[in-house]
Amino acid sequence: MWSYLSFLPIFLALWANAGVWIVFAVAVVNGSVNLTHGFPYISICGSYPPQSCIFSQVLNVGAAAAAWICIVRYYQLRDWGVRTWLNKLTLWSGLFCALGTSVVGNFQEKHQKPTHLVGAFLAFVVGNIYFWLQLLLSWRVKSLPQPGEPWIRPLRLGLCTLCSLLIVATLSTLGELLQAWIKHGHRLRQVEPNQALAGFVVACSWPLRSAAAACEWALAMLLFVLFGLFAVDFSGLDGCTLCLRPAPGPVPSPGPSPSPSPRHPRRCSEPASLAPVEEAGWSRPRDPQEEPWGLSSPRDCAAGPSCPAV
C-alpha cells in the first residue's frame, strides 16, 4: 500500500529534475548561456533573471521536501530499533544537505559566490555522505527490514559510488584548470592581454569547465534519484502523527467543575487533583519521556483510534 509519504520522494525527484532542466532551457532560450562556449554549470544557468527566480523556487521547495524525507526516515529507523548516534548523525547530514540546497538557490553565484560555494559543498558532498550513512546503517543493523526488490540495495550502492566518483572528477577537473593557468601564466604575459586571455580560454578553460559542469549535472541528477528511492522504504507507512509535549512543571489546575455524578463516583485510589480533569473530558498529562513524533503503519492504525494519520 502506497500512502502520501511514499509519493513525497517521487515528487522531490520529479520536481527537482524537471525544475533544473527548465531553468537550463530558459537560460539557453534568452541567451544567458551560450552553448557554443561550452556546457554551463547549473549555477550559471540560474544566475540571471527570470530563470534565477525559478531556480530559487525549485530549490527551496526541494530543500523543504528533502528535510521532511530525512526526518521521516530518521523516525522510521528509530521505530525499527535503530537508536544509535549513527542514526542522529545521518539525520543531521541530511538536514545540512537540505540547507545547502536552499543556500544554493537563494545565493546565486553571480552575487554571493563564497556563500554559494558553501551551499554547493553541503548539497553535493554532505548529501553524498548522507546516502553512504544510510547504506552503512542498512549493513550494520542486520535486523532492519528491507522493503522492495533485492536489487534496491545494490542499486543504491552503485549510485553512491558513482556520485563519489563524479565529485572527485569535478574537483580533479577544476584542479587541472588551475594547474594549466599556473603553468601557462608566464607565457601569457608576453603577448597582448586580449589575445592571451582568448587563447587560454579556447585551449584550456572551456573544455575543462564543460567537463566539470557535465559532472555536476550528472551528480545532481543521481542525488535526486537516490532521494526518490526512499519511496520504496516509505511504502509500508500509512501516515505520521504529531504529538505535543507539555513543558516540565506543575500541571495547571482546571476551573471549578460540577460535583461528581452519582453514576460515576470517584474511585478511592484515584488522586483527587486528577479526578475532575478526567471527568471534564481532559486526558492525563503526557509522559515527558515519550517521543513527540511517531510513524504508523496500516496495520497499527487499523487496530484502534490511537494512530490518527495527519
XYZ file of C-alpha atoms in Angstrom:
310
model
C 0.000 0.000 0.000
C 1.384 3.362 -1.051
C 0.472 6.387 1.075
C 1.210 10.070 0.605
C 4.546 9.544 2.366
C 5.536 7.191 -0.445
C 4.832 9.820 -3.080
C 6.875 12.507 -1.313
C 10.272 11.149 -2.510
C 8.856 10.642 -6.003
C 7.617 14.228 -6.009
C 11.048 15.500 -4.971
C 12.858 13.564 -7.693
C 10.469 14.676 -10.443
C 10.206 18.263 -9.189
C 13.954 18.830 -8.889
C 14.928 17.133 -12.148
C 12.254 18.922 -14.153
C 12.943 22.238 -12.424
C 16.669 22.456 -13.125
C 16.201 21.444 -16.758
C 13.514 24.097 -17.175
C 15.996 26.631 -15.788
C 18.566 25.380 -18.312
C 16.087 25.690 -21.195
C 15.086 29.241 -20.243
C 18.737 30.272 -19.915
C 19.529 28.918 -23.385
C 16.473 30.497 -24.994
C 17.064 34.001 -23.629
C 20.806 33.862 -24.307
C 22.024 33.916 -20.714
C 24.306 30.990 -21.552
C 25.977 30.213 -24.866
C 26.360 26.523 -25.606
C 28.981 27.248 -28.264
C 31.284 28.361 -25.447
C 30.864 25.120 -23.539
C 28.368 23.339 -21.344
C 27.328 25.592 -18.419
C 27.176 24.860 -14.709
C 23.763 24.595 -13.078
C 24.562 27.695 -11.045
C 25.438 29.728 -14.150
C 22.057 28.890 -15.677
C 20.291 30.084 -12.526
C 22.255 33.310 -12.017
C 20.277 35.622 -14.297
C 16.601 36.631 -14.233
C 13.996 35.453 -14.983
C 15.309 31.900 -14.575
C 17.006 32.822 -11.287
C 13.537 33.217 -9.749
C 12.525 29.767 -10.997
C 15.829 28.358 -9.773
C 15.310 29.692 -6.244
C 11.734 28.437 -6.045
C 12.622 24.969 -7.322
C 15.476 24.505 -4.859
C 13.571 25.945 -1.894
C 10.661 23.560 -2.409
C 13.101 20.722 -2.996
C 15.011 21.564 0.191
C 11.805 21.530 2.249
C 10.794 18.159 0.784
C 14.288 16.741 1.389
C 14.243 17.852 5.038
C 10.829 16.233 5.509
C 12.084 12.995 3.963
C 15.154 12.948 6.222
C 13.035 13.444 9.350
C 10.558 10.718 8.394
C 13.423 8.365 7.582
C 15.038 9.063 10.963
C 11.874 8.170 12.865
C 11.301 5.129 10.687
C 14.749 3.801 11.579
C 14.162 4.667 15.228
C 10.904 2.717 15.265
C 12.792 -0.213 13.753
C 15.115 -0.170 16.750
C 17.997 1.964 15.449
C 18.574 4.282 18.405
C 22.309 4.792 17.995
C 24.225 8.009 17.498
C 24.758 6.978 13.879
C 21.074 7.477 13.141
C 21.220 11.012 14.558
C 24.386 11.759 12.601
C 22.627 10.586 9.454
C 19.669 12.849 10.184
C 21.858 15.915 10.654
C 23.816 15.236 7.483
C 20.542 15.063 5.556
C 19.306 18.311 7.094
C 22.571 20.057 6.212
C 22.190 18.777 2.662
C 18.720 20.334 2.502
C 20.063 23.581 3.970
C 22.835 23.697 1.387
C 20.315 23.192 -1.404
C 18.332 26.197 -0.196
C 21.520 28.281 0.098
C 22.481 27.422 -3.488
C 19.094 28.596 -4.722
C 18.951 31.827 -2.714
C 22.577 32.979 -3.035
C 23.351 32.977 -6.750
C 26.942 32.524 -7.855
C 26.968 35.866 -9.649
C 26.192 37.860 -6.485
C 27.384 35.761 -3.495
C 29.924 33.278 -4.805
C 31.581 32.275 -1.464
C 28.215 31.611 0.176
C 27.032 29.813 -2.946
C 30.065 27.504 -2.892
C 29.485 26.656 0.779
C 25.912 25.702 -0.074
C 27.115 23.597 -3.007
C 29.509 21.735 -0.701
C 26.686 20.966 1.727
C 24.302 19.929 -1.043
C 26.664 17.688 -3.019
C 29.369 16.422 -0.664
C 27.352 16.207 2.565
C 24.392 14.893 0.567
C 26.547 12.064 -0.753
C 27.751 11.352 2.794
C 24.104 11.126 3.900
C 23.371 8.283 1.495
C 26.592 6.482 2.409
C 25.493 6.627 6.050
C 22.116 5.191 5.059
C 23.893 2.269 3.419
C 26.116 1.840 6.464
C 23.058 1.616 8.711
C 21.394 -0.958 6.466
C 24.503 -3.172 6.530
C 25.372 -2.636 10.183
C 21.928 -3.448 11.588
C 21.150 -6.871 10.154
C 17.630 -6.961 11.581
C 16.427 -3.942 9.592
C 13.551 -4.626 7.182
C 14.492 -4.355 3.522
C 11.390 -3.218 1.602
C 11.276 -3.605 -2.133
C 13.150 -5.845 -4.502
C 16.532 -7.388 -3.624
C 18.299 -5.229 -6.218
C 17.388 -1.974 -4.460
C 20.366 -2.097 -2.095
C 22.966 -2.856 -4.836
C 21.421 -0.074 -6.909
C 21.894 2.384 -4.057
C 25.462 1.212 -3.598
C 26.182 1.762 -7.278
C 24.602 5.224 -7.300
C 26.510 6.299 -4.181
C 29.766 5.064 -5.697
C 29.063 6.896 -8.939
C 28.265 10.097 -7.020
C 31.582 9.866 -5.183
C 33.449 9.371 -8.457
C 31.689 12.371 -10.007
C 32.657 14.562 -7.046
C 36.291 13.502 -7.440
C 36.109 14.064 -11.211
C 34.655 17.543 -10.755
C 37.335 18.577 -8.271
C 40.091 16.999 -10.382
C 38.926 18.842 -13.487
C 38.922 22.150 -11.662
C 42.381 21.315 -10.308
C 43.674 20.709 -13.836
C 42.242 24.062 -14.881
C 44.115 25.774 -12.055
C 47.360 23.961 -12.895
C 47.056 24.962 -16.555
C 46.634 28.578 -15.567
C 49.727 28.424 -13.336
C 51.775 26.603 -15.994
C 50.992 28.966 -18.874
C 50.683 32.142 -16.867
C 54.233 33.363 -17.577
C 53.754 32.835 -21.328
C 50.501 34.726 -21.402
C 52.200 37.850 -20.057
C 54.487 38.029 -23.119
C 51.671 38.661 -25.623
C 48.764 41.008 -25.845
C 46.377 40.626 -22.889
C 43.295 40.115 -25.044
C 44.982 37.511 -27.231
C 46.449 35.731 -24.219
C 43.133 35.513 -22.431
C 41.268 34.376 -25.526
C 43.882 31.766 -26.386
C 43.947 30.336 -22.877
C 40.171 30.134 -22.640
C 39.849 28.397 -26.003
C 42.704 25.952 -25.383
C 42.137 25.122 -21.758
C 39.292 26.741 -19.911
C 36.227 25.805 -21.944
C 36.867 22.044 -22.331
C 37.750 21.630 -18.664
C 34.854 23.747 -17.456
C 32.459 21.835 -19.699
C 33.688 18.524 -18.293
C 33.317 19.765 -14.717
C 29.848 21.133 -15.483
C 28.744 17.824 -17.018
C 29.915 16.009 -13.879
C 27.968 18.477 -11.738
C 24.755 17.918 -13.690
C 25.130 14.138 -13.514
C 25.831 14.323 -9.774
C 22.712 16.400 -9.136
C 20.516 14.011 -11.127
C 21.834 10.979 -9.239
C 21.264 12.576 -5.842
C 17.667 13.320 -6.829
C 17.231 9.680 -7.853
C 18.625 8.498 -4.507
C 16.064 10.623 -2.693
C 13.354 9.204 -4.939
C 14.274 5.638 -3.945
C 13.020 6.353 -0.422
C 9.544 5.783 -1.870
C 10.267 2.064 -1.571
C 11.105 2.389 2.135
C 8.055 4.550 2.848
C 5.650 2.154 1.115
C 4.970 0.429 4.448
C 3.914 3.659 6.181
C 0.314 4.791 6.330
C 0.966 8.208 7.858
C 2.555 10.022 10.756
C 1.319 11.561 13.979
C 2.484 14.722 15.702
C 2.142 14.961 19.495
C 2.661 17.996 21.700
C 4.850 17.573 24.771
C 3.949 19.775 27.778
C 6.676 21.828 29.396
C 8.050 20.452 32.680
C 6.391 21.866 35.758
C 3.182 21.645 37.744
C 0.067 20.814 35.805
C -2.326 23.793 35.835
C -5.433 23.019 37.804
C -8.695 23.235 35.864
C -11.507 25.576 36.792
C -14.330 24.644 39.141
C -16.168 21.600 37.966
C -19.597 20.294 38.902
C -19.915 17.772 41.659
C -19.299 14.167 40.634
C -22.281 12.389 39.202
C -23.711 9.629 41.400
C -23.443 7.274 38.463
C -19.673 7.834 38.238
C -18.296 8.109 41.758
C -14.623 8.833 42.156
C -12.532 5.830 42.996
C -10.702 5.962 46.292
C -7.395 5.081 44.664
C -7.689 7.953 42.205
C -5.922 11.222 43.098
C -8.385 13.971 43.902
C -6.448 16.531 41.855
C -6.799 14.481 38.660
C -10.371 13.225 39.060
C -12.082 16.445 37.886
C -9.747 16.552 34.911
C -10.828 13.160 33.647
C -14.480 13.786 34.425
C -14.382 17.047 32.464
C -13.072 15.217 29.392
C -9.364 16.031 29.817
C -6.641 13.440 29.365
C -3.842 12.766 31.735
C -0.576 14.676 31.253
C 1.726 13.088 28.706
C 4.826 11.358 29.992
C 7.793 13.675 29.255
C 9.864 10.652 28.241
C 7.576 9.829 25.332
C 8.707 10.777 21.830
C 6.885 13.737 20.240
C 6.657 12.046 16.849
C 5.519 8.676 15.675
C 5.011 6.792 12.462
C 2.154 4.422 11.907
C 1.723 1.524 9.565
C -1.638 0.461 8.082
C -1.768 -2.499 10.471
C -1.225 -0.277 13.516
C -3.886 2.239 12.553
C -6.403 -0.480 11.868
C -6.049 -1.674 15.454
C -7.679 1.363 17.027
C -8.063 5.143 17.136
C -4.670 5.729 18.783
C -2.875 6.346 15.481
C -4.672 9.189 13.685
C -2.995 9.932 10.364
C -2.324 13.530 9.504
